[in-house]
Tab-separated table of C-alpha atoms and ligand atoms in Angstrom:
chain	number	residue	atom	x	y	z
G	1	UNK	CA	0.014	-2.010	11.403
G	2	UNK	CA	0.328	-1.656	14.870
G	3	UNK	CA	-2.072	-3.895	16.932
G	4	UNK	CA	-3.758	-0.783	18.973
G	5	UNK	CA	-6.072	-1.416	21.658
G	6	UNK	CA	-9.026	1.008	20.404
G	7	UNK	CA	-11.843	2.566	22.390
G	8	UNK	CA	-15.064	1.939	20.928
G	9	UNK	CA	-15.632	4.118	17.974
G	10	UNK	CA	-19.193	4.769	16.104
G	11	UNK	CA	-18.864	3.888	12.593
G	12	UNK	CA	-22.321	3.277	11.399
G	13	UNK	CA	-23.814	0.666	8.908
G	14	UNK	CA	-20.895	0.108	6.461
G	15	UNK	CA	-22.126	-2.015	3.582
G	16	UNK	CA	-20.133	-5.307	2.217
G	17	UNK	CA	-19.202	-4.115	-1.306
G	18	UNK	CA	-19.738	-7.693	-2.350
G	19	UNK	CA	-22.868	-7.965	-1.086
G	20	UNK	CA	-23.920	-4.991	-2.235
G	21	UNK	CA	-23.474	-5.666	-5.946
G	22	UNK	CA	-25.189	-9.079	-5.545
G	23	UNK	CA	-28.805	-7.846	-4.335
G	24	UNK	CA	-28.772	-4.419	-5.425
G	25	UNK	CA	-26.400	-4.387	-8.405
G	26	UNK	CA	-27.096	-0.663	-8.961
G	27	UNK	CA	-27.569	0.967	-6.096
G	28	UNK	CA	-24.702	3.089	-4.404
G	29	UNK	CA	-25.645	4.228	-1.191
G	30	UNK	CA	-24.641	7.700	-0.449
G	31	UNK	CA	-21.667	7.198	1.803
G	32	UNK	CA	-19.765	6.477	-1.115
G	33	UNK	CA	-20.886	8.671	-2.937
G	34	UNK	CA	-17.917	10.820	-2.987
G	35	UNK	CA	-17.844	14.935	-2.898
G	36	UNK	CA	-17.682	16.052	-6.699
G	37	UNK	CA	-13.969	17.356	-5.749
G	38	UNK	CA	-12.854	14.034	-4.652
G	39	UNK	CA	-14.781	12.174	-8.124
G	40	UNK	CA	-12.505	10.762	-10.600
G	41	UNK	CA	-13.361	12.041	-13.454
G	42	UNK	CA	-14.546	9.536	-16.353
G	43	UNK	CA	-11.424	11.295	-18.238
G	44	UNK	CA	-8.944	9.557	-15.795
G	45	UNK	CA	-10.943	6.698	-15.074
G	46	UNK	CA	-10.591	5.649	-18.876
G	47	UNK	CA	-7.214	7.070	-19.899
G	48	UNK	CA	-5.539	4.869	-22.358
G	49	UNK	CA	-1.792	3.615	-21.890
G	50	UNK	CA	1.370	3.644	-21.884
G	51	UNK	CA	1.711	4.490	-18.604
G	52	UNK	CA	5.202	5.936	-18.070
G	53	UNK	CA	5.853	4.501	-14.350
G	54	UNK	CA	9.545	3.275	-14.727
G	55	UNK	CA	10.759	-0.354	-14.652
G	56	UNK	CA	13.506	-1.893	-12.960
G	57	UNK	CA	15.244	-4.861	-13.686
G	58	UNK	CA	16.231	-6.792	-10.268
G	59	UNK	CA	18.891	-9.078	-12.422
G	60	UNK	CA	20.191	-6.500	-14.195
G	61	UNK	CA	21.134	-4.556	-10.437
G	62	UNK	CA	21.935	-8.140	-9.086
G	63	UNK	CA	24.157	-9.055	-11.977
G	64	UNK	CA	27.241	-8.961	-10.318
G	65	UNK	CA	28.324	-7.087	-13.792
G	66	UNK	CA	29.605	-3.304	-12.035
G	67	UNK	CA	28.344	-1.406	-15.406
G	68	UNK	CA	24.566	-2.817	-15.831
G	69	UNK	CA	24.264	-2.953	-11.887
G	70	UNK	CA	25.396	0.978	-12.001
G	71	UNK	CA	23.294	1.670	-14.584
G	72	UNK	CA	20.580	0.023	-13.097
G	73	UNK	CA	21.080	1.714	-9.951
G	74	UNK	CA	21.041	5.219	-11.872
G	75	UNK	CA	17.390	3.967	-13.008
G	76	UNK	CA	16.365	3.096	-9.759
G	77	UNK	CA	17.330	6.275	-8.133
G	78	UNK	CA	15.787	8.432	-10.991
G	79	UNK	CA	12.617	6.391	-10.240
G	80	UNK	CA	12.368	6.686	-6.979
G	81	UNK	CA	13.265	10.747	-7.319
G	82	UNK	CA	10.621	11.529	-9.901
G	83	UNK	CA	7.897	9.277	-9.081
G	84	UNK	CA	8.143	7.780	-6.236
G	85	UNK	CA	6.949	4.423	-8.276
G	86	UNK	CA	8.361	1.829	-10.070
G	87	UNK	CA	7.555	-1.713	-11.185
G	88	UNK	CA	10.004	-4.538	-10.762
G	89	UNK	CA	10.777	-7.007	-13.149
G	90	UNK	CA	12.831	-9.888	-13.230
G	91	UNK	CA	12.347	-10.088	-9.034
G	92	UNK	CA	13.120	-14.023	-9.392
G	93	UNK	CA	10.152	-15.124	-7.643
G	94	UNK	CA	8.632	-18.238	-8.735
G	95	UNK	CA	5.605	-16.707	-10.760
G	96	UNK	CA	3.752	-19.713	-9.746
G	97	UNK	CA	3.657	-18.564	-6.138
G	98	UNK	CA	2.251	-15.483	-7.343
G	99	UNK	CA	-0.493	-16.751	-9.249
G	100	UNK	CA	-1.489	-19.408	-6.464
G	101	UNK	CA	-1.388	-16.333	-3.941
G	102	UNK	CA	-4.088	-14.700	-5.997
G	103	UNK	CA	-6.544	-17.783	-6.815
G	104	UNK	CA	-6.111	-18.062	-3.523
G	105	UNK	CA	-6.968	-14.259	-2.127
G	106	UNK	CA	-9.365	-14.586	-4.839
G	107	UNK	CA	-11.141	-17.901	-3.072
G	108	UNK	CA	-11.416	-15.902	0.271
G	109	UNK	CA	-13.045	-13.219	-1.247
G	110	UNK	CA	-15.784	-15.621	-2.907
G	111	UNK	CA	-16.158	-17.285	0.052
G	112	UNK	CA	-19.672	-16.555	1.892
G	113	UNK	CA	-20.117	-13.415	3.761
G	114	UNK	CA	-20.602	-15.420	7.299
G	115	UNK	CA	-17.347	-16.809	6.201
G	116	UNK	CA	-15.151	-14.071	6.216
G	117	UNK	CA	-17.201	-12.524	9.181
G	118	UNK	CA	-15.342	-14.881	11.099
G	119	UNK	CA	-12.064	-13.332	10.683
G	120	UNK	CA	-13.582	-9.246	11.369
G	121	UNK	CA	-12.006	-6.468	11.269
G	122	UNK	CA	-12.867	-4.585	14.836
G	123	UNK	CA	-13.767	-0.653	13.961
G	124	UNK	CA	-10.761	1.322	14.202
G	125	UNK	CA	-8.349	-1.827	13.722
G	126	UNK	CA	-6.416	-2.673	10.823
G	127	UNK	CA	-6.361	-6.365	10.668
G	128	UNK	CA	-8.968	-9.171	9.574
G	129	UNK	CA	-11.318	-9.005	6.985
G	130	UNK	CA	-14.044	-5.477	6.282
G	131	UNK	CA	-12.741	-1.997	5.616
G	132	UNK	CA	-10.169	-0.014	7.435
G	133	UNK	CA	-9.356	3.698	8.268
G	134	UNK	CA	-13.436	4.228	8.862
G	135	UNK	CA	-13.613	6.432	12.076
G	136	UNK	CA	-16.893	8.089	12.212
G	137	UNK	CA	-20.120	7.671	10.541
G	138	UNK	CA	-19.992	10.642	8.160
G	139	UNK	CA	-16.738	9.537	6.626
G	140	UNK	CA	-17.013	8.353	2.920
G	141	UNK	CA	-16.678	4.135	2.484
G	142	UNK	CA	-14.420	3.078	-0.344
G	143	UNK	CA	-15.689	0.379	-2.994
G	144	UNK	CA	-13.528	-2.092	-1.533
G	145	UNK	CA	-13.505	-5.579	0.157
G	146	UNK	CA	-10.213	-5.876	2.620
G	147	UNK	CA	-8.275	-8.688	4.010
G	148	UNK	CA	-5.338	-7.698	6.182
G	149	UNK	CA	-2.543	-9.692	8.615
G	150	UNK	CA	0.187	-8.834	10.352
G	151	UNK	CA	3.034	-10.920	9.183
G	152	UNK	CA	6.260	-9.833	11.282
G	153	UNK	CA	7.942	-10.205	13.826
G	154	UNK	CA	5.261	-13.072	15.210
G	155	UNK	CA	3.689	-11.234	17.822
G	156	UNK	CA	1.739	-8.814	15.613
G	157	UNK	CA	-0.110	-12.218	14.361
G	158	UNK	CA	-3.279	-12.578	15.563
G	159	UNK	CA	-3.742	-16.218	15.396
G	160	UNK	CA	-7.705	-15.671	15.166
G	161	UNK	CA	-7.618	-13.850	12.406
G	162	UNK	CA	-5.756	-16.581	9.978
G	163	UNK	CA	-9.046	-17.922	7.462
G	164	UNK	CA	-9.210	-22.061	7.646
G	165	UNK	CA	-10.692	-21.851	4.438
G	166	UNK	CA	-9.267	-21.831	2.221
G	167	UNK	CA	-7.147	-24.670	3.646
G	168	UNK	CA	-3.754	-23.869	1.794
G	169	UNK	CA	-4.243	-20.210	2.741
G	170	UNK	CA	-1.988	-19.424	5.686
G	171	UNK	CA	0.782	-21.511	3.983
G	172	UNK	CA	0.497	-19.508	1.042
G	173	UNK	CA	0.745	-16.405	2.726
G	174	UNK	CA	3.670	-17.517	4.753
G	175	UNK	CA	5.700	-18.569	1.815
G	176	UNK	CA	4.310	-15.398	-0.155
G	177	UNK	CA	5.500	-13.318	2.692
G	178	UNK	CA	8.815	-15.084	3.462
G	179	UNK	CA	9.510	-13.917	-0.538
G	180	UNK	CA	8.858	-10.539	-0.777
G	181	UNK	CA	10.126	-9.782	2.759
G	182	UNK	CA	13.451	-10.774	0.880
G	183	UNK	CA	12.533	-9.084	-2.222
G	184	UNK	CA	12.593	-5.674	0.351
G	185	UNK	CA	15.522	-6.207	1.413
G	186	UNK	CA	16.988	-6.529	-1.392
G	187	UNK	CA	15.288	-3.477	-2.631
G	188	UNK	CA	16.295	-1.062	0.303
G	189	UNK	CA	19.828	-2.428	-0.782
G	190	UNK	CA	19.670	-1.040	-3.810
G	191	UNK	CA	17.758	1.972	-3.049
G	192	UNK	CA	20.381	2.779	-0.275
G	193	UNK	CA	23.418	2.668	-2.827
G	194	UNK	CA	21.261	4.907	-5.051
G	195	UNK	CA	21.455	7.072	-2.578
G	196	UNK	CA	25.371	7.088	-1.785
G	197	UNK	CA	24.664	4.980	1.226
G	198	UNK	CA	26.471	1.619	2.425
G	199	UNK	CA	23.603	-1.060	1.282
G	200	UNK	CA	22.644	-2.181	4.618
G	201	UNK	CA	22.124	0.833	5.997
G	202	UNK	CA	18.447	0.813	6.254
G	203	UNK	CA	18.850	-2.554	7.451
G	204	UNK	CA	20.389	-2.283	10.443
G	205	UNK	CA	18.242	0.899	11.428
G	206	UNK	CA	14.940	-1.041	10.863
G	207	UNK	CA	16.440	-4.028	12.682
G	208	UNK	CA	13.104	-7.022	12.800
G	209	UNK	CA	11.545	-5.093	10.210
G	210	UNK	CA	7.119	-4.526	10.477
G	211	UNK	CA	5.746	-6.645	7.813
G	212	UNK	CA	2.198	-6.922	7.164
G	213	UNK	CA	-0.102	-7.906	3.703
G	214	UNK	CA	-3.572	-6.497	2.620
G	215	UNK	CA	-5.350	-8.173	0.095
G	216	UNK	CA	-7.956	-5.615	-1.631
G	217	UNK	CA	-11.054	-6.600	-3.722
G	218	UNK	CA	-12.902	-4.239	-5.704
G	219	UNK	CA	-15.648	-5.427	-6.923
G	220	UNK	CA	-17.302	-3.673	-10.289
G	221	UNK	CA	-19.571	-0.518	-9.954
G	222	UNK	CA	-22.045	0.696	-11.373
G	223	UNK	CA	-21.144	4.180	-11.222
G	224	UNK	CA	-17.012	4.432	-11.545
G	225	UNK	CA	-17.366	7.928	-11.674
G	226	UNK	CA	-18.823	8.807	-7.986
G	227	UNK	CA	-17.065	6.742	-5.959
G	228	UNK	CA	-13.224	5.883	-4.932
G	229	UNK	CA	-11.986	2.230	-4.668
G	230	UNK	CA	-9.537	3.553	-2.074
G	231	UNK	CA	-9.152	6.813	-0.539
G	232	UNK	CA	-6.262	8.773	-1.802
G	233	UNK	CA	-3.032	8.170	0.722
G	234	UNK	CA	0.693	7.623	1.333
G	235	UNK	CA	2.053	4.191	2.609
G	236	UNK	CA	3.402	4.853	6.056
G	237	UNK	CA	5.698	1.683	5.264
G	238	UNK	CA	9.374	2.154	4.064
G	239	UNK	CA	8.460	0.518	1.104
G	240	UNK	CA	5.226	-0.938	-0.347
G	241	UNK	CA	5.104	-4.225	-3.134
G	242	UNK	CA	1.856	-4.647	-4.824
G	243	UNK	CA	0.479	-7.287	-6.740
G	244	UNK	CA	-2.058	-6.262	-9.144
G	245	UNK	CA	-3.848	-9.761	-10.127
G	246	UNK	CA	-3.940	-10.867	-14.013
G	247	UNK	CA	-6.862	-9.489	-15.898
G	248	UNK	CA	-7.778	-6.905	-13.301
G	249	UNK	CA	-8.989	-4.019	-14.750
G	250	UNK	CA	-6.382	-0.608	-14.213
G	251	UNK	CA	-7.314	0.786	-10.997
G	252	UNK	CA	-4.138	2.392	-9.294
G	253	UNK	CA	-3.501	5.875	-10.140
G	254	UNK	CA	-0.913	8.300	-8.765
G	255	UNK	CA	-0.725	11.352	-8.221
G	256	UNK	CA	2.128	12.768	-10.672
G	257	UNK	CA	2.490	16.323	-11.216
G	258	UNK	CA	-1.365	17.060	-9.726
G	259	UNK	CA	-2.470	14.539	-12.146
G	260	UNK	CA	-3.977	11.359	-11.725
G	261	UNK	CA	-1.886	8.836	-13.862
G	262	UNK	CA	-2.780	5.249	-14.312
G	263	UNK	CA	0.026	2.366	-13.263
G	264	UNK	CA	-0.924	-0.104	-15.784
G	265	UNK	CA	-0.260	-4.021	-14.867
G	266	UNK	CA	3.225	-4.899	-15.990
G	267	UNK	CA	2.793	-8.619	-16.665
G	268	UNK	CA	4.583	-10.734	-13.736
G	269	UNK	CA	6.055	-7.140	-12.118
G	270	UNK	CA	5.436	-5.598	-8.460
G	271	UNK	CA	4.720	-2.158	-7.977
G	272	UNK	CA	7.255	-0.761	-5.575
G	273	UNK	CA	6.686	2.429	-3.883
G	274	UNK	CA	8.154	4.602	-1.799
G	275	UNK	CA	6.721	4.944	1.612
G	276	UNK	CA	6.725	8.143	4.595
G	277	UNK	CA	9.442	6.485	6.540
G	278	UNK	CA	11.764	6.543	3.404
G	279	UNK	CA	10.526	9.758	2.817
G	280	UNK	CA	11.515	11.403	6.444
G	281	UNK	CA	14.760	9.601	6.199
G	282	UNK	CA	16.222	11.001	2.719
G	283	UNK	CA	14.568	14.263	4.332
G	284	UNK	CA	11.933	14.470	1.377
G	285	UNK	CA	14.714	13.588	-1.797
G	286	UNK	CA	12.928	10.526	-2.305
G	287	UNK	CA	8.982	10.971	-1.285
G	288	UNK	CA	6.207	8.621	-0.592
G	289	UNK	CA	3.920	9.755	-3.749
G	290	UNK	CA	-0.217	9.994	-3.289
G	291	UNK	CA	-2.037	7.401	-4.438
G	292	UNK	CA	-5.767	5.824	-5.063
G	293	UNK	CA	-7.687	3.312	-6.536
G	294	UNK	CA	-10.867	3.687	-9.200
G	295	UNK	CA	-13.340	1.521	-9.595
G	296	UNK	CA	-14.583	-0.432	-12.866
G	297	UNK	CA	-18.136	-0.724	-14.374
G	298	UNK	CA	-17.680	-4.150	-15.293
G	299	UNK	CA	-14.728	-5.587	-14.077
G	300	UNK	CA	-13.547	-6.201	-10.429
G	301	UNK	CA	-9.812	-5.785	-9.464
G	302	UNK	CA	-7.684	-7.745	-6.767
G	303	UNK	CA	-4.594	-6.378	-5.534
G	304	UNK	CA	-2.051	-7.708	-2.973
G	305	UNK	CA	-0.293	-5.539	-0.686
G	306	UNK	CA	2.527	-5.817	1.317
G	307	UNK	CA	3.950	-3.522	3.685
G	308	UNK	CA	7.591	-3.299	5.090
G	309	UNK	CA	8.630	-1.107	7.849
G	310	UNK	CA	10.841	-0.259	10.453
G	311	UNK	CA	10.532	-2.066	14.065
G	312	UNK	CA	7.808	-0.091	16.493
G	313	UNK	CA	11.071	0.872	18.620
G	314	UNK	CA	12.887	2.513	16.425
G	315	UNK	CA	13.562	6.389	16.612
G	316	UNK	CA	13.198	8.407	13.061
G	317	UNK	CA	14.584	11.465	11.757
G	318	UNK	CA	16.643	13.000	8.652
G	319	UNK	CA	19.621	11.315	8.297
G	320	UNK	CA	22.524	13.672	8.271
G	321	UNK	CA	23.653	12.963	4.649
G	322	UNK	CA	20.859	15.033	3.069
G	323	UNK	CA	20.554	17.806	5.675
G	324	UNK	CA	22.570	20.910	4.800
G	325	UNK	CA	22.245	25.001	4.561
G	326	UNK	CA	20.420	24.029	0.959
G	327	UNK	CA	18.008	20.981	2.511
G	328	UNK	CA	16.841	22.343	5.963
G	329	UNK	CA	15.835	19.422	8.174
G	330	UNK	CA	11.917	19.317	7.077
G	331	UNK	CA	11.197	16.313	9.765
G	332	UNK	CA	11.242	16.244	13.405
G	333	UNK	CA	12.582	12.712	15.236
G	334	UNK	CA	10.017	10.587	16.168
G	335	UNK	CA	9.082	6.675	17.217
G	336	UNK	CA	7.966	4.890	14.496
G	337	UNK	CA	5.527	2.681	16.551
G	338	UNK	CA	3.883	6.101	17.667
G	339	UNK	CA	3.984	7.355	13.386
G	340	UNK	CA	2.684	3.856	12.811
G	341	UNK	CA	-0.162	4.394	15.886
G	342	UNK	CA	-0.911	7.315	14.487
G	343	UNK	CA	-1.131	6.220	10.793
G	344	UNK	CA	-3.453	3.642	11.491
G	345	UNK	CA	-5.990	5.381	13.839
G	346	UNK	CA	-6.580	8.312	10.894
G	347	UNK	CA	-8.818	8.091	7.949
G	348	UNK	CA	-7.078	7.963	4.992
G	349	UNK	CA	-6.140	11.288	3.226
G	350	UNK	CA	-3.504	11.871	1.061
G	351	UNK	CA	-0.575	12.739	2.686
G	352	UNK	CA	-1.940	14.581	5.668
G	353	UNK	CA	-0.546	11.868	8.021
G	354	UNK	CA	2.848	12.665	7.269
G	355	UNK	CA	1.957	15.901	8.600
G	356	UNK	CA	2.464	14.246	12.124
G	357	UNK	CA	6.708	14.666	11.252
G	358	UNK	CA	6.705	17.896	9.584
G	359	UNK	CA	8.817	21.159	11.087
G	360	UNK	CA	7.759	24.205	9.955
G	361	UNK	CA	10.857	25.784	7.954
G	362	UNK	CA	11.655	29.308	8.344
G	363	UNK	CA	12.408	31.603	5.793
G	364	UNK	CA	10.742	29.063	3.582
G	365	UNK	CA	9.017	30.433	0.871
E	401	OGA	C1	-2.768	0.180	-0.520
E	401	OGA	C2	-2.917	0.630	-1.913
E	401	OGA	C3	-3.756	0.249	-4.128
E	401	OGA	C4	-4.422	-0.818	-4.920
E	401	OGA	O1	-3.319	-0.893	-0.206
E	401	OGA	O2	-2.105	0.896	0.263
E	401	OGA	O3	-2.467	1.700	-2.221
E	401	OGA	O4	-4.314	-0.717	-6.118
E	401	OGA	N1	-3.573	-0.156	-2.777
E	401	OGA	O5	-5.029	-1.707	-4.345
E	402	NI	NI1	-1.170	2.488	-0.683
């Protein structure tokens, strides 16, 4: 979330979601109305669980006991190889933080209209309260409500953009924040001695590590079936911890194996997932996976997202561990405040930003 000074950009009338459903409860304009190969089908939209997204147990690698921790470790890796997804249990975060977080993200979101259009997000910026990634005025709207901030380091706050109301808000997020930022550390520890690396590797690259948090409310639709809560994408994070709030109805799916799979809540868990910078810097063994959200007919979801990256100065690549004669460098060296730049001045669309690092490979089949 880099805080890019934007030329003007014509977006059109973009509709609150919220306000939508209150005076015309079943109307969906056509701008998200989405092309019938971008619908979810009713199929996906209702599939039943288990979902198979893997769970990892964050005492059980933090033990201190060698065995479970390698064990744990194995799990971890095979997660991160094969789906790109996990969700993390046992993350020793007071659970009442988590629930105050989302009565609280909640409370914003019921909050009047003129309310949160104090705190707006500018067209073509990625912070503040309204929908992001819109660019022109043909582009499809997701069936979504957004609240981001930047978090870290400080000067990526924009003071303006913290809500007064409601009143424990910005303390909440602070404390919230201060949490998970150590929950991803501890996470790229792990995920870095999955990998054969020394745990602090990624670290020390990412030095102040880019944090920011989107909160995302999706109200109920009428018509699940022609519209997207969010726009299939990767994270172009390192890694990405989601909060899906209680009684939400399923709405994250993932794209596993050209199939749209649910990630059913996990009571108390995070999702983890992989983002592009992890994904450039195991050269593509570990890959940021596609992802979306669906809409419900009757119930409305909130999810809280939070976003860790490198610093804007730091230079990306392969590392040299998983480049050899077999694993042909596949990404080219690049600034992550320029990936980020770039990231955030595209519409969402599955992974196509990543194309932005890609080399072609010869002799590739
Ligand atoms: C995101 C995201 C999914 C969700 O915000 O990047 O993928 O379920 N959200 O809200
Ligand atoms: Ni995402």
């Amino acid at each position: 979330m880099s805080p890019v000074p934007i030329t003007p950009i014509r977006v059109g009338h973009i509709d609150d979601v919220q306000e939508l459903r209150r005076s015309k409860p079943m109307k969906i304009p056509t701008r998200f109305v989405r092309d019938m190969d971008e619908r979810p089908t009713l199929e996906t939209v209702a599939l039943p669980p288990p979902c198979a997204v893997p769970v990892v147990d964050l005492s059980k690698l933090m033990s201190g006991k060698k065995d479970m921790s390698n064990a744990e470790i194995s799990q971890l890796g095979a997660a991160c190889q094969e789906w790109g997804f996990f969700q993390v249990v046992n993350h020793s975060i007071d659970l009442g933080l988590l629930e105050r977080m989302e009565e609280v993200a909640k409370d914003f979101f019921m909050l009047p209209l003129k309310e949160k259009q104090k705190y707006p997000m500018a067209p073509g910026t990625v912070q503040g309260y309204g929908q992001a990634f819109v660019f022109s005025e043909d582009q499809k709207l997701d069936w979504c409500n957004m609240f981001a901030l930047g978090i870290e380091p400080k000067l990526i706050r924009d003071p303006k953009l913290w809500p007064k109301s409601p009143p424990e808000f910005s303390e909440l997020v602070e404390t919230y924040s201060m949490e998970v930022r150590k929950l991803c550390q501890s996470l790229l520890k792990y995920i870095a001695m999955s990998l054969g690396l020394r745990g602090d590797v990624f670290e020390e690259m990412f030095r102040v590590a880019v944090q920011a948090i989107r909160m995302n409310y999706y109200p109920p639709c009428p018509r699940p079936d022609l519209v997207l809560g969010l726009s299939p994408h990767s994270d172009g994070s390192a890694l990405t911890v989601l909060q899906q709030g209680k009684g939400s109805s399923v709405g994250l799916q993932i794209l596993k194996d050209n199939k749209w799979v649910p990630v059913h809540p996990f009571p108390n868990a995070f999702v983890i997932n992989i983002g592009d910078t992890i994904e450039v810097l195991t050269n593509g063994k570990y890959k940021s996976v596609e992802h979306r959200a669906v809409t419900h007919m009757e119930k409305d979801r909130l999810s809280i997202v939070t976003f860790y990256a490198p610093s804007y100065d730091v230079e990306l690549g392969p590392m040299a561990e998983f480049v050899d004669k077999s694993n042909p460098c596949r990404y080219r060296r690049y600034n992550h405040g320029e990936y980020s730049k770039h990231y955030v001045t595209n519409k969402l669309q599955g992974k196509k930003t990543l194309e932005f690092a890609k080399v072609q490979i010869e002799n590739s089949i």
